[in-house]
Each structure stands twice: as C-alpha cells, then as structure tokens.
Amino acid sequence: MSGVTFSPVAAYSPAQPPLPTPSPFSFSVASTRWSSRPPIQTASLFLRGLSLVLSFGSALSLVALPSTNTKLKRYPELLYCFTANIFTVLYAAYQIFKNICDIAHRGIFVSDKTSDFISFIFDQLAGYLLVSASSVAVPVIQQMDNGNSLWSASVASVCLSFASFLVNAVNALLSGYKLCKRIMW
C-alpha cells in the first residue's frame, strides 16, 4: 500500500448521529385511544374545558340581565372582569381545539416546543388577568346595594372568575412542568 494507513477507529465510527430519545410527550402513531395518551394531556384537556365553562359562566352572568348592559358602562371594573373572562374563553377554546386536533389527526397543530412556550406564557397571562379582574371587581361590589340584580350577578361573576383562576393556576403548573421536561430532556 502506498502510504495509506488504515485506522480501526475511523472504520467503526458511526456515519449518522445517534437517534434522539423520544420525548415523554410524543405519541405512537399506531394508537390513538385515550388510554394511550399521557395523563398530563388528558388532565390538561379536562382543565381547559373546565376553565372554558367557568369563564363563560362568569362572562354570561354579567351580561345576561337586560338592565346590565347600561350599568356595565358605569362600572369599568366589571367591564374589565367581563373582558378578562372573554379572553380566557377564547384562549381555552383555542387550546381545546389544538388538543383535539392533535388527538384526532395524530399530528401536531403547532410544533411541540412552540406549543409548550405558548401555553406557558398564555396560561400565566390568563391567570393574571382573571385574578386581577376578580380583585378589582370586589370593591365595586361592596359599594353596591345588596338588593340589586347587578349585585348578585357581579358576585356570581367574581366567584366563577376566581374559580376559573384556580383552574388556570393548575393548568399553568402543568404547562410549566411540560416546558421544563421538554427543555431539560
């Protein structure tokens, strides 16, 4: 041989990098049953549905009374509570739609990493809006007279809004857990 040396290390070095270990949040294409989904995704879907129902009930209780529409303009705090709950309803509906599309089509609506970042940021934002709207509306409710129909609708709205905040807080914890697992994996 004319000066060519043979190295056993070069002969056994892999031509391709090793395959990455799959994420605990990825799913097999072969199975689409609910039991094959991780419990975090099922819990998140349930909590988002509960958040949607509670926020919708809170927003509905403020606008369901016929005389409420003109009185909401007098109380910007209650209008803020209504707006925060509508934002939460829209965000929860988007997340439910995304999760159902992921389950039904065995694919992803948005990439996993981007979805985890979006979920984490918007869960924090929705939680902040709900708790601030509830806390701003309480002093206004205390100033109203108790026999008023707007007073009882406002109390129901604040209670439902705070319950929705608690559900969103748990959702934010789950989103943070998923994001940390994805980044650390």
PDB file of N, CA and C in Angstrom, residues 55 81-93 122-123 125-127 129-130:
ATOM      1  N   SER A  55     -65.265  30.394  32.896  1.00  0.00           N
ATOM      2  CA  SER A  55     -65.101  31.754  32.372  1.00  0.00           C
ATOM      3  C   SER A  55     -66.311  32.186  31.564  1.00  0.00           C
ATOM      4  N   CYS A  81     -63.604  42.846  34.158  1.00  0.00           N
ATOM      5  CA  CYS A  81     -63.840  41.452  34.543  1.00  0.00           C
ATOM      6  C   CYS A  81     -64.456  40.675  33.373  1.00  0.00           C
ATOM      7  N   PHE A  82     -65.411  41.292  32.712  1.00  0.00           N
ATOM      8  CA  PHE A  82     -66.038  40.667  31.545  1.00  0.00           C
ATOM      9  C   PHE A  82     -65.010  40.427  30.430  1.00  0.00           C
ATOM     10  N   THR A  83     -64.177  41.422  30.153  1.00  0.00           N
ATOM     11  CA  THR A  83     -63.178  41.305  29.084  1.00  0.00           C
ATOM     12  C   THR A  83     -62.141  40.224  29.402  1.00  0.00           C
ATOM     13  N   ALA A  84     -61.694  40.165  30.651  1.00  0.00           N
ATOM     14  CA  ALA A  84     -60.720  39.138  31.049  1.00  0.00           C
ATOM     15  C   ALA A  84     -61.313  37.741  30.897  1.00  0.00           C
ATOM     16  N   ASN A  85     -62.572  37.586  31.221  1.00  0.00           N
ATOM     17  CA  ASN A  85     -63.216  36.281  31.085  1.00  0.00           C
ATOM     18  C   ASN A  85     -63.426  35.906  29.621  1.00  0.00           C
ATOM     19  N   ILE A  86     -63.731  36.867  28.775  1.00  0.00           N
ATOM     20  CA  ILE A  86     -63.869  36.583  27.337  1.00  0.00           C
ATOM     21  C   ILE A  86     -62.523  36.166  26.750  1.00  0.00           C
ATOM     22  N   PHE A  87     -61.445  36.841  27.154  1.00  0.00           N
ATOM     23  CA  PHE A  87     -60.106  36.428  26.708  1.00  0.00           C
ATOM     24  C   PHE A  87     -59.811  34.995  27.131  1.00  0.00           C
ATOM     25  N   THR A  88     -60.154  34.642  28.352  1.00  0.00           N
ATOM     26  CA  THR A  88     -59.912  33.290  28.845  1.00  0.00           C
ATOM     27  C   THR A  88     -60.757  32.269  28.099  1.00  0.00           C
ATOM     28  N   VAL A  89     -61.989  32.620  27.763  1.00  0.00           N
ATOM     29  CA  VAL A  89     -62.851  31.718  26.989  1.00  0.00           C
ATOM     30  C   VAL A  89     -62.220  31.456  25.616  1.00  0.00           C
ATOM     31  N   LEU A  90     -61.760  32.512  24.958  1.00  0.00           N
ATOM     32  CA  LEU A  90     -61.149  32.349  23.627  1.00  0.00           C
ATOM     33  C   LEU A  90     -59.864  31.525  23.695  1.00  0.00           C
ATOM     34  N   TYR A  91     -59.046  31.791  24.691  1.00  0.00           N
ATOM     35  CA  TYR A  91     -57.797  31.043  24.829  1.00  0.00           C
ATOM     36  C   TYR A  91     -58.065  29.569  25.158  1.00  0.00           C
ATOM     37  N   ALA A  92     -59.001  29.297  26.042  1.00  0.00           N
ATOM     38  CA  ALA A  92     -59.328  27.910  26.388  1.00  0.00           C
ATOM     39  C   ALA A  92     -59.918  27.188  25.183  1.00  0.00           C
ATOM     40  N   ALA A  93     -60.737  27.874  24.395  1.00  0.00           N
ATOM     41  CA  ALA A  93     -61.303  27.256  23.190  1.00  0.00           C
ATOM     42  C   ALA A  93     -60.209  26.927  22.185  1.00  0.00           C
ATOM     43  N   PHE A 122     -49.251  32.058  27.918  1.00  0.00           N
ATOM     44  CA  PHE A 122     -50.643  32.488  27.930  1.00  0.00           C
ATOM     45  C   PHE A 122     -51.411  31.948  29.137  1.00  0.00           C
ATOM     46  N   ASP A 123     -50.999  30.831  29.713  1.00  0.00           N
ATOM     47  CA  ASP A 123     -51.618  30.382  30.966  1.00  0.00           C
ATOM     48  C   ASP A 123     -51.308  31.364  32.091  1.00  0.00           C
ATOM     49  N   LEU A 125     -50.595  34.562  31.642  1.00  0.00           N
ATOM     50  CA  LEU A 125     -51.322  35.793  31.331  1.00  0.00           C
ATOM     51  C   LEU A 125     -52.808  35.674  31.679  1.00  0.00           C
ATOM     52  N   ALA A 126     -53.420  34.563  31.323  1.00  0.00           N
ATOM     53  CA  ALA A 126     -54.839  34.361  31.634  1.00  0.00           C
ATOM     54  C   ALA A 126     -55.065  34.315  33.139  1.00  0.00           C
ATOM     55  N   GLY A 127     -54.186  33.664  33.862  1.00  0.00           N
ATOM     56  CA  GLY A 127     -54.312  33.618  35.319  1.00  0.00           C
ATOM     57  C   GLY A 127     -54.186  34.997  35.941  1.00  0.00           C
ATOM     58  N   LEU A 129     -54.808  37.910  34.455  1.00  0.00           N
ATOM     59  CA  LEU A 129     -55.985  38.696  34.111  1.00  0.00           C
ATOM     60  C   LEU A 129     -57.186  38.312  34.970  1.00  0.00           C
ATOM     61  N   LEU A 130     -57.377  37.028  35.192  1.00  0.00           N
ATOM     62  CA  LEU A 130     -58.532  36.588  35.980  1.00  0.00           C
ATOM     63  C   LEU A 130     -58.434  37.020  37.440  1.00  0.00           C
TER      64      LEU A 130
END
